[in-house]
XYZ file of C-alpha atoms in Angstrom:
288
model
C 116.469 -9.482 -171.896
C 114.734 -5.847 -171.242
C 111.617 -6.942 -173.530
C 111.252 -10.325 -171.411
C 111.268 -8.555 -167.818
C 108.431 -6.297 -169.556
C 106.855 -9.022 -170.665
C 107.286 -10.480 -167.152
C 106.108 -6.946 -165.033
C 103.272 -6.877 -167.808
C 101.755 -10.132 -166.625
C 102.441 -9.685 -162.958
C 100.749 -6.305 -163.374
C 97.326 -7.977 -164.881
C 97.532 -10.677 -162.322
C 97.699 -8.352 -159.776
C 94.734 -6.114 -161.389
C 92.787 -9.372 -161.605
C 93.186 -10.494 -157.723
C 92.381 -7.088 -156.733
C 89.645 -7.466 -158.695
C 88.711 -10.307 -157.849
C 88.875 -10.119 -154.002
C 87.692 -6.297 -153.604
C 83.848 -5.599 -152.050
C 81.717 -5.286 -155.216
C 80.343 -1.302 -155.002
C 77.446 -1.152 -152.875
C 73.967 -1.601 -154.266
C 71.753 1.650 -154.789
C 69.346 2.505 -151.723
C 65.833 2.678 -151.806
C 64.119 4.870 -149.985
C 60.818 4.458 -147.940
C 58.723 6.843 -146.356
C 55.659 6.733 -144.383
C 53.750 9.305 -142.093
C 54.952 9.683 -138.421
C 52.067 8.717 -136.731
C 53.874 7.260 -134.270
C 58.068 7.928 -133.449
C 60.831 7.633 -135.964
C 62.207 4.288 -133.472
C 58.865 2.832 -132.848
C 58.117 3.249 -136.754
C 62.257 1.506 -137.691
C 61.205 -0.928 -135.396
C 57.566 -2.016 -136.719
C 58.552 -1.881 -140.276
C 62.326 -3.199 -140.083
C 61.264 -7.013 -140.871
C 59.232 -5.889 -144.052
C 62.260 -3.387 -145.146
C 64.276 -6.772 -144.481
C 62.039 -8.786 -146.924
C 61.877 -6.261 -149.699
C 65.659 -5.862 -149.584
C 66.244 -9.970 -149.878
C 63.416 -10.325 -152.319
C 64.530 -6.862 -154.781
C 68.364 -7.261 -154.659
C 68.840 -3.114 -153.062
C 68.531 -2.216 -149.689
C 64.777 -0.496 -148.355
C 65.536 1.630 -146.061
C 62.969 3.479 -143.868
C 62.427 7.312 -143.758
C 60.434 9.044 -141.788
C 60.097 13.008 -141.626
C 58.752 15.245 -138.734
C 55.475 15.794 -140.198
C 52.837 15.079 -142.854
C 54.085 17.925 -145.084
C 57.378 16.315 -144.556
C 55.957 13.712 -146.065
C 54.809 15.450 -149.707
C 57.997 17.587 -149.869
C 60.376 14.602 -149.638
C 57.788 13.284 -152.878
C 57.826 16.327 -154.656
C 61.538 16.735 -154.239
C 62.505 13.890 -155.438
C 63.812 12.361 -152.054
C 62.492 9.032 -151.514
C 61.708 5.939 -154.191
C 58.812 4.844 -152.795
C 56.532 5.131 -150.149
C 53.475 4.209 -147.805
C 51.008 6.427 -146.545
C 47.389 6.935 -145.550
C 45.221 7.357 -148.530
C 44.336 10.953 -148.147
C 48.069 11.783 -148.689
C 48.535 9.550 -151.834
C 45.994 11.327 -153.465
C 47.026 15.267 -152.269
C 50.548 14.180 -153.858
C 49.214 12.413 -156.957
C 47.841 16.135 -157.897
C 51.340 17.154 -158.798
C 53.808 14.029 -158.812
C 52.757 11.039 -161.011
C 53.251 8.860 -157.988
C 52.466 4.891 -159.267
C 50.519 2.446 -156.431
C 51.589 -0.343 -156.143
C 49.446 -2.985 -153.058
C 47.184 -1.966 -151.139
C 47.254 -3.061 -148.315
C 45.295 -5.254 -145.450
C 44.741 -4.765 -141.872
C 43.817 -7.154 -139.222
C 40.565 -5.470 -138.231
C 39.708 -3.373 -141.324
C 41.014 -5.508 -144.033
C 41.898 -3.825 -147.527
C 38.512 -1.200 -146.148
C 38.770 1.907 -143.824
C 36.248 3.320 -142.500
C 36.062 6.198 -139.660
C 33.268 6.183 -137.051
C 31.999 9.554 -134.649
C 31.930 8.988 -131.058
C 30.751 11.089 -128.098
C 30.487 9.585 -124.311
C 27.078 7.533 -123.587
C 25.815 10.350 -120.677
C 26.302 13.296 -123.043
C 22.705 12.769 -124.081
C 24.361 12.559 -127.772
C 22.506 10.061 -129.985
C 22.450 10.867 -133.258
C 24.079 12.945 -136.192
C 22.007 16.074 -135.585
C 22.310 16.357 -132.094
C 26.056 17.530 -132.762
C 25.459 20.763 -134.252
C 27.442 23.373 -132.449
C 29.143 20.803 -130.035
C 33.176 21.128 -129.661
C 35.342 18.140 -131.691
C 38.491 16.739 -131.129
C 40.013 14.920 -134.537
C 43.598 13.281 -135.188
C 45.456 15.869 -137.854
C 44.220 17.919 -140.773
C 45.674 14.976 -143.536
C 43.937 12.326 -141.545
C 41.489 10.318 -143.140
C 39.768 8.327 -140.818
C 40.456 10.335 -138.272
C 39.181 13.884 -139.849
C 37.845 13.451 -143.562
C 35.573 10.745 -143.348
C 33.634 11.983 -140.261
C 33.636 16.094 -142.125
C 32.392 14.392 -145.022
C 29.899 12.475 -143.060
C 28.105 15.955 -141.139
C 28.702 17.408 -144.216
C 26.014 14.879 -145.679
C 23.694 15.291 -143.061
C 23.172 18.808 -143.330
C 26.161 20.664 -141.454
C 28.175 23.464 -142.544
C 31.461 21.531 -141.219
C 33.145 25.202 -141.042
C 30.442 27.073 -139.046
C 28.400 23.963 -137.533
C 31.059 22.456 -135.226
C 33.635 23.510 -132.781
C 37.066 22.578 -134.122
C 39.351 21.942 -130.754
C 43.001 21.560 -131.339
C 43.899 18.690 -133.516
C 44.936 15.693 -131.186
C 47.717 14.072 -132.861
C 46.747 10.294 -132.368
C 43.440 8.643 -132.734
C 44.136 8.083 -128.987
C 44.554 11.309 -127.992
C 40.983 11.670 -129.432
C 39.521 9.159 -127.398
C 41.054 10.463 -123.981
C 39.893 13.762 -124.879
C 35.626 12.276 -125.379
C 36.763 10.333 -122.116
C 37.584 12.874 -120.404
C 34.750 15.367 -121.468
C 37.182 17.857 -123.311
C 35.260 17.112 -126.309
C 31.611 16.815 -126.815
C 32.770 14.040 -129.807
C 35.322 13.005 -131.840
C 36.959 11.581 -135.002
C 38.485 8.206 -135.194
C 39.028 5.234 -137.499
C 36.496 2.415 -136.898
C 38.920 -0.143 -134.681
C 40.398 2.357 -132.173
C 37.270 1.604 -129.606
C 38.654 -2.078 -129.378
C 42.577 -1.311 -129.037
C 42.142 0.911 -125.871
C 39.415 -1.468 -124.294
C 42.043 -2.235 -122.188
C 43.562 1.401 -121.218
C 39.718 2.773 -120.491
C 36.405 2.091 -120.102
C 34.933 2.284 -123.816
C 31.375 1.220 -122.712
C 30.947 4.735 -121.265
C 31.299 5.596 -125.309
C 28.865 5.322 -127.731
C 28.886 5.391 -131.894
C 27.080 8.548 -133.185
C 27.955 7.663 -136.787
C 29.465 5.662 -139.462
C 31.634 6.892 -142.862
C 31.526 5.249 -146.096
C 34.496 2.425 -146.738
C 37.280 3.667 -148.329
C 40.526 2.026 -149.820
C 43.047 1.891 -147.020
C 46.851 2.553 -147.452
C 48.620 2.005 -150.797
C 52.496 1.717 -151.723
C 53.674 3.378 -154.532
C 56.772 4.353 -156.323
C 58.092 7.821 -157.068
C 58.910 8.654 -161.043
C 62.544 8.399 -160.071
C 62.380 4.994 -159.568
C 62.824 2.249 -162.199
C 60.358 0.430 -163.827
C 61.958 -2.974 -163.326
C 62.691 -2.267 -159.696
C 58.818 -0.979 -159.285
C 57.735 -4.075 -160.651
C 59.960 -6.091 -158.750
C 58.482 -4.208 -155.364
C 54.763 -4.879 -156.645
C 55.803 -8.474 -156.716
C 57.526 -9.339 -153.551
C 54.402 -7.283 -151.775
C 51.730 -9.095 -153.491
C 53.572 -12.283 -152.521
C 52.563 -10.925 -148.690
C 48.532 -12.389 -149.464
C 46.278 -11.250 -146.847
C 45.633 -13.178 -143.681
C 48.390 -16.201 -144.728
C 50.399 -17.299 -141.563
C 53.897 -17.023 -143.244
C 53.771 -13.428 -143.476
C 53.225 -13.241 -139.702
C 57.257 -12.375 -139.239
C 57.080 -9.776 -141.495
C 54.186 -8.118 -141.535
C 52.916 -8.399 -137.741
C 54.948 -5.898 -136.399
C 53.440 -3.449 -138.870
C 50.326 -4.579 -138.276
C 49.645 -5.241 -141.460
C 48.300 -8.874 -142.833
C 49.353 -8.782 -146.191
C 48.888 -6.876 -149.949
C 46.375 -6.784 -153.222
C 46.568 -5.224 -156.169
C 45.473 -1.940 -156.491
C 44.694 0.702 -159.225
C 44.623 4.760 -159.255
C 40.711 4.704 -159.790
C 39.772 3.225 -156.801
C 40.589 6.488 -155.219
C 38.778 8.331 -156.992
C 35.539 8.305 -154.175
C 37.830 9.487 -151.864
C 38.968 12.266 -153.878
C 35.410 13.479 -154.354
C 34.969 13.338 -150.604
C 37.975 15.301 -149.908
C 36.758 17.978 -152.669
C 33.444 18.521 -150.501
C 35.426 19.020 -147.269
C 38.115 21.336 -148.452
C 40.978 19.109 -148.052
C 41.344 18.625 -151.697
Protein backbone atom coordinates (compact mmCIF):
# COMPACT_ATOMS: atom_id res chain seq x y z
CA UNK A 1 0.00 0.00 0.00
CA UNK A 2 3.01 2.54 1.07
CA UNK A 3 5.03 1.52 -2.25
CA UNK A 4 1.77 2.26 -4.46
CA UNK A 5 1.07 5.90 -2.93
CA UNK A 6 4.96 6.40 -3.84
CA UNK A 7 4.47 5.16 -6.90
CA UNK A 8 1.39 7.42 -7.13
CA UNK A 9 3.28 10.93 -5.54
CA UNK A 10 6.22 9.79 -7.95
CA UNK A 11 4.12 10.27 -11.06
CA UNK A 12 2.14 13.23 -9.86
CA UNK A 13 5.52 14.76 -9.03
CA UNK A 14 6.88 14.31 -12.87
CA UNK A 15 3.57 15.44 -14.16
CA UNK A 16 3.73 18.32 -12.28
CA UNK A 17 7.60 18.97 -13.28
CA UNK A 18 6.46 18.45 -16.87
CA UNK A 19 3.44 21.16 -16.87
CA UNK A 20 5.65 23.52 -15.20
CA UNK A 21 7.79 22.86 -17.73
CA UNK A 22 5.87 22.96 -20.17
CA UNK A 23 3.87 26.20 -19.51
CA UNK A 24 6.87 28.36 -17.93
CA UNK A 25 8.45 31.49 -20.25
CA UNK A 26 11.41 29.82 -22.01
CA UNK A 27 14.71 31.96 -20.49
CA UNK A 28 15.13 34.99 -22.37
CA UNK A 29 17.30 35.10 -25.45
CA UNK A 30 20.91 36.71 -25.12
CA UNK A 31 21.08 40.58 -26.08
CA UNK A 32 22.99 42.02 -28.65
CA UNK A 33 24.39 45.03 -28.36
CA UNK A 34 24.67 47.96 -30.92
CA UNK A 35 26.51 50.99 -30.82
CA UNK A 36 26.92 53.88 -33.02
CA UNK A 37 28.43 57.49 -32.58
CA UNK A 38 26.14 60.22 -31.03
CA UNK A 39 26.02 62.49 -33.67
CA UNK A 40 22.82 63.30 -32.96
CA UNK A 41 20.74 62.50 -29.25
CA UNK A 42 20.49 59.14 -27.60
CA UNK A 43 16.19 59.50 -28.42
CA UNK A 44 16.54 60.89 -31.83
CA UNK A 45 19.27 58.06 -32.56
CA UNK A 46 16.50 54.96 -30.62
CA UNK A 47 14.14 56.47 -32.73
CA UNK A 48 15.92 56.47 -36.34
CA UNK A 49 17.40 53.12 -35.88
CA UNK A 50 14.51 51.27 -33.83
CA UNK A 51 12.85 49.71 -37.16
CA UNK A 52 16.32 48.26 -38.33
CA UNK A 53 17.10 46.97 -34.54
CA UNK A 54 13.42 45.51 -35.09
CA UNK A 55 14.45 43.67 -38.35
CA UNK A 56 17.73 42.29 -37.15
CA UNK A 57 16.06 40.97 -34.00
CA UNK A 58 13.11 39.04 -36.22
CA UNK A 59 15.57 38.03 -38.86
CA UNK A 60 18.69 36.71 -36.06
CA UNK A 61 16.44 35.10 -33.38
CA UNK A 62 18.19 37.70 -30.20
CA UNK A 63 17.17 40.98 -29.50
CA UNK A 64 19.52 44.25 -31.12
CA UNK A 65 19.38 46.61 -28.93
CA UNK A 66 20.77 50.16 -29.47
CA UNK A 67 23.61 51.82 -27.43
CA UNK A 68 24.74 54.90 -27.63
CA UNK A 69 27.54 56.57 -25.33
CA UNK A 70 28.21 60.34 -24.62
CA UNK A 71 31.00 60.65 -26.92
CA UNK A 72 33.24 59.25 -29.67
CA UNK A 73 35.75 57.86 -27.14
CA UNK A 74 32.72 56.38 -25.60
CA UNK A 75 32.45 54.78 -28.51
CA UNK A 76 36.14 52.80 -28.67
CA UNK A 77 36.10 52.10 -24.89
CA UNK A 78 32.74 50.27 -24.96
CA UNK A 79 34.85 48.15 -28.12
CA UNK A 80 37.86 47.70 -26.34
CA UNK A 81 36.06 46.67 -23.20
CA UNK A 82 34.26 44.26 -24.41
CA UNK A 83 30.77 46.04 -24.03
CA UNK A 84 28.86 45.87 -27.11
CA UNK A 85 28.56 42.86 -29.97
CA UNK A 86 28.51 44.84 -32.72
CA UNK A 87 28.45 48.10 -33.99
CA UNK A 88 28.10 51.01 -36.66
CA UNK A 89 30.19 53.87 -36.99
CA UNK A 90 31.82 56.37 -39.31
CA UNK A 91 34.77 54.91 -41.01
CA UNK A 92 37.47 56.85 -39.35
CA UNK A 93 36.46 55.15 -36.03
CA UNK A 94 36.37 51.53 -37.44
CA UNK A 95 39.72 51.83 -38.42
CA UNK A 96 41.27 53.79 -34.99
CA UNK A 97 39.60 50.62 -33.17
CA UNK A 98 40.70 47.94 -35.64
CA UNK A 99 44.44 49.02 -34.41
CA UNK A 100 43.86 47.18 -31.19
CA UNK A 101 40.50 45.06 -31.31
CA UNK A 102 40.14 42.59 -34.26
CA UNK A 103 36.80 44.17 -34.95
CA UNK A 104 35.15 42.03 -38.22
CA UNK A 105 32.95 44.36 -40.96
CA UNK A 106 30.35 43.18 -41.90
CA UNK A 107 27.97 45.73 -44.89
CA UNK A 108 28.79 48.64 -45.76
CA UNK A 109 26.50 50.60 -46.10
CA UNK A 110 24.46 53.05 -48.69
CA UNK A 111 23.18 56.46 -48.41
CA UNK A 112 20.60 58.23 -50.36
CA UNK A 113 22.85 60.99 -51.65
CA UNK A 114 26.36 59.48 -51.30
CA UNK A 115 25.68 55.92 -51.96
CA UNK A 116 28.24 53.20 -50.58
CA UNK A 117 31.00 56.68 -51.34
CA UNK A 118 31.77 59.61 -48.91
CA UNK A 119 33.29 62.26 -49.78
CA UNK A 120 33.85 65.74 -47.78
CA UNK A 121 33.86 69.08 -49.64
CA UNK A 122 35.53 72.80 -48.20
CA UNK A 123 33.27 75.65 -48.23
CA UNK A 124 33.73 79.36 -47.47
CA UNK A 125 30.82 82.13 -48.22
CA UNK A 126 30.74 83.42 -52.05
CA UNK A 127 31.76 87.38 -50.90
CA UNK A 128 34.78 86.22 -48.90
CA UNK A 129 36.77 86.65 -52.09
CA UNK A 130 37.76 82.78 -51.36
CA UNK A 131 38.15 80.81 -54.61
CA UNK A 132 40.46 78.36 -54.48
CA UNK A 133 42.63 75.95 -52.23
CA UNK A 134 45.48 78.41 -51.74
CA UNK A 135 43.67 81.32 -50.96
CA UNK A 136 42.96 79.63 -47.43
CA UNK A 137 46.26 79.75 -45.98
CA UNK A 138 46.10 81.37 -42.60
CA UNK A 139 42.21 81.80 -42.69
CA UNK A 140 40.22 80.57 -39.37
CA UNK A 141 38.17 76.92 -39.85
CA UNK A 142 35.33 75.60 -38.28
CA UNK A 143 35.13 71.47 -38.65
CA UNK A 144 32.56 68.87 -37.04
CA UNK A 145 34.82 66.77 -34.25
CA UNK A 146 38.39 65.54 -34.20
CA UNK A 147 37.11 61.59 -35.27
CA UNK A 148 35.11 63.05 -38.07
CA UNK A 149 35.81 62.02 -41.39
CA UNK A 150 34.07 63.98 -43.72
CA UNK A 151 33.75 66.54 -41.64
CA UNK A 152 37.66 66.98 -40.52
CA UNK A 153 40.00 64.26 -42.21
CA UNK A 154 39.17 64.43 -45.64
CA UNK A 155 39.35 68.26 -46.00
CA UNK A 156 43.15 68.13 -43.57
CA UNK A 157 44.14 65.61 -45.92
CA UNK A 158 43.04 67.61 -48.83
CA UNK A 159 45.30 71.19 -47.77
CA UNK A 160 47.62 68.86 -46.71
CA UNK A 161 48.01 67.85 -50.53
CA UNK A 162 48.07 71.16 -51.76
CA UNK A 163 50.88 72.38 -49.94
CA UNK A 164 49.66 73.37 -46.27
CA UNK A 165 51.15 72.61 -43.07
CA UNK A 166 47.48 71.69 -41.66
CA UNK A 167 49.06 72.43 -38.01
CA UNK A 168 50.63 75.88 -38.66
CA UNK A 169 48.72 76.90 -42.04
CA UNK A 170 45.14 77.22 -40.73
CA UNK A 171 43.28 78.59 -37.83
CA UNK A 172 41.63 75.72 -35.96
CA UNK A 173 38.27 77.39 -34.26
CA UNK A 174 36.49 75.26 -31.79
CA UNK A 175 35.23 72.05 -33.17
CA UNK A 176 31.43 72.53 -34.05
CA UNK A 177 29.81 69.41 -33.15
CA UNK A 178 27.45 68.90 -36.25
CA UNK A 179 28.17 69.38 -39.86
CA UNK A 180 25.45 72.05 -39.29
CA UNK A 181 26.92 73.84 -36.80
CA UNK A 182 29.72 74.23 -39.44
CA UNK A 183 27.65 75.66 -41.94
CA UNK A 184 25.97 78.36 -39.58
CA UNK A 185 29.28 79.24 -38.45
CA UNK A 186 30.66 80.06 -42.70
CA UNK A 187 27.03 81.65 -42.73
CA UNK A 188 27.46 83.64 -40.30
CA UNK A 189 31.14 84.79 -40.98
CA UNK A 190 32.61 83.11 -37.73
CA UNK A 191 34.65 81.12 -39.99
CA UNK A 192 36.54 82.09 -43.02
CA UNK A 193 35.65 78.13 -44.23
CA UNK A 194 34.74 75.00 -43.16
CA UNK A 195 34.62 71.17 -43.16
CA UNK A 196 31.65 69.20 -44.18
CA UNK A 197 30.56 65.99 -45.91
CA UNK A 198 29.58 66.55 -49.57
CA UNK A 199 25.44 66.52 -49.12
CA UNK A 200 25.09 68.90 -46.13
CA UNK A 201 24.77 72.09 -48.72
CA UNK A 202 21.44 70.42 -50.00
CA UNK A 203 19.82 69.36 -46.48
CA UNK A 204 19.88 72.98 -45.05
CA UNK A 205 18.78 74.59 -48.48
CA UNK A 206 15.82 75.01 -46.75
CA UNK A 207 17.04 76.48 -43.16
CA UNK A 208 19.52 79.15 -45.14
CA UNK A 209 20.50 80.61 -48.05
CA UNK A 210 23.34 78.16 -49.45
CA UNK A 211 23.80 80.18 -52.72
CA UNK A 212 25.66 82.80 -50.65
CA UNK A 213 28.21 79.56 -50.26
CA UNK A 214 30.53 78.43 -52.55
CA UNK A 215 32.77 74.94 -52.93
CA UNK A 216 36.52 75.71 -52.43
CA UNK A 217 37.39 72.01 -52.71
CA UNK A 218 36.68 68.43 -53.13
CA UNK A 219 38.24 65.11 -51.06
CA UNK A 220 38.88 61.86 -52.53
CA UNK A 221 35.80 59.10 -52.14
CA UNK A 222 36.11 57.05 -49.40
CA UNK A 223 34.15 53.89 -48.14
CA UNK A 224 31.31 55.16 -46.00
CA UNK A 225 30.09 53.46 -42.73
CA UNK A 226 30.61 49.73 -42.09
CA UNK A 227 28.96 47.25 -39.42
CA UNK A 228 31.00 44.98 -37.76
CA UNK A 229 31.07 42.54 -34.97
CA UNK A 230 33.18 42.58 -31.83
CA UNK A 231 35.45 39.20 -31.10
CA UNK A 232 32.94 38.43 -28.39
CA UNK A 233 30.42 37.73 -30.63
CA UNK A 234 29.72 34.37 -32.33
CA UNK A 235 30.57 33.38 -35.55
CA UNK A 236 27.17 31.95 -36.45
CA UNK A 237 25.36 34.95 -35.05
CA UNK A 238 27.96 37.34 -37.13
CA UNK A 239 27.11 35.55 -40.08
CA UNK A 240 23.61 35.53 -39.47
CA UNK A 241 23.84 39.64 -39.03
CA UNK A 242 25.92 39.86 -42.43
CA UNK A 243 22.98 38.12 -43.94
CA UNK A 244 19.84 39.76 -42.85
CA UNK A 245 21.87 43.27 -43.72
CA UNK A 246 22.88 42.29 -47.10
CA UNK A 247 19.26 41.23 -47.63
CA UNK A 248 18.66 45.34 -47.12
CA UNK A 249 20.09 45.84 -51.21
CA UNK A 250 20.60 49.37 -51.92
CA UNK A 251 17.93 51.62 -53.30
CA UNK A 252 15.03 48.55 -53.25
CA UNK A 253 11.60 50.00 -52.08
CA UNK A 254 10.93 47.24 -49.42
CA UNK A 255 13.58 48.35 -47.24
CA UNK A 256 11.98 51.82 -47.13
CA UNK A 257 10.31 50.85 -43.46
CA UNK A 258 13.38 49.94 -42.18
CA UNK A 259 15.98 51.68 -43.32
CA UNK A 260 14.41 55.29 -44.07
CA UNK A 261 14.40 56.46 -40.78
CA UNK A 262 18.14 55.86 -40.62
CA UNK A 263 18.61 57.25 -43.66
CA UNK A 264 20.18 54.62 -44.94
CA UNK A 265 19.09 52.75 -48.43
CA UNK A 266 20.41 49.52 -47.93
CA UNK A 267 23.94 47.22 -47.47
CA UNK A 268 26.99 45.53 -49.67
CA UNK A 269 29.53 43.52 -48.84
CA UNK A 270 32.50 44.85 -47.61
CA UNK A 271 36.14 43.80 -46.81
CA UNK A 272 38.97 45.22 -44.28
CA UNK A 273 41.18 46.36 -47.35
CA UNK A 274 39.05 48.75 -48.69
CA UNK A 275 40.03 50.88 -45.81
CA UNK A 276 43.14 50.78 -46.21
CA UNK A 277 43.25 54.48 -48.39
CA UNK A 278 41.69 55.89 -45.64
CA UNK A 279 44.09 54.70 -43.21
CA UNK A 280 46.95 56.19 -45.20
CA UNK A 281 45.09 59.48 -45.22
CA UNK A 282 44.56 59.52 -41.61
CA UNK A 283 48.47 58.63 -41.12
CA UNK A 284 49.35 62.01 -43.06
CA UNK A 285 46.98 64.09 -40.89
CA UNK A 286 47.85 62.80 -37.49
CA UNK A 287 44.69 61.17 -36.69
CA UNK A 288 46.10 57.79 -37.11
Amino acid sequence: MIRKMLRKTTVAGITFMAALVAFSPSPAAAEIRLVTVPRLSAVELQTMFAPLTEYLTREVGEKVSLVVPKDFDGVKDAVKAGKVDIGFVNPLIYIQVKQSVNIEPLALSSEVKSGTRIRGIIIARKDSGITKLQELKGKKFSFVEEDSPAGHIFQKLLLSRAGFDVKKDVVMLPYAKTHEGVVIAVFNKTADAGGVREEQLDKMKGSLDTSQLRVVGYSDYFPNWPFFSTPGLKKETADKIRTALLKLKPNDPQNEKILGPARLTGFIPVSDREYDDLRAAARIVGAL
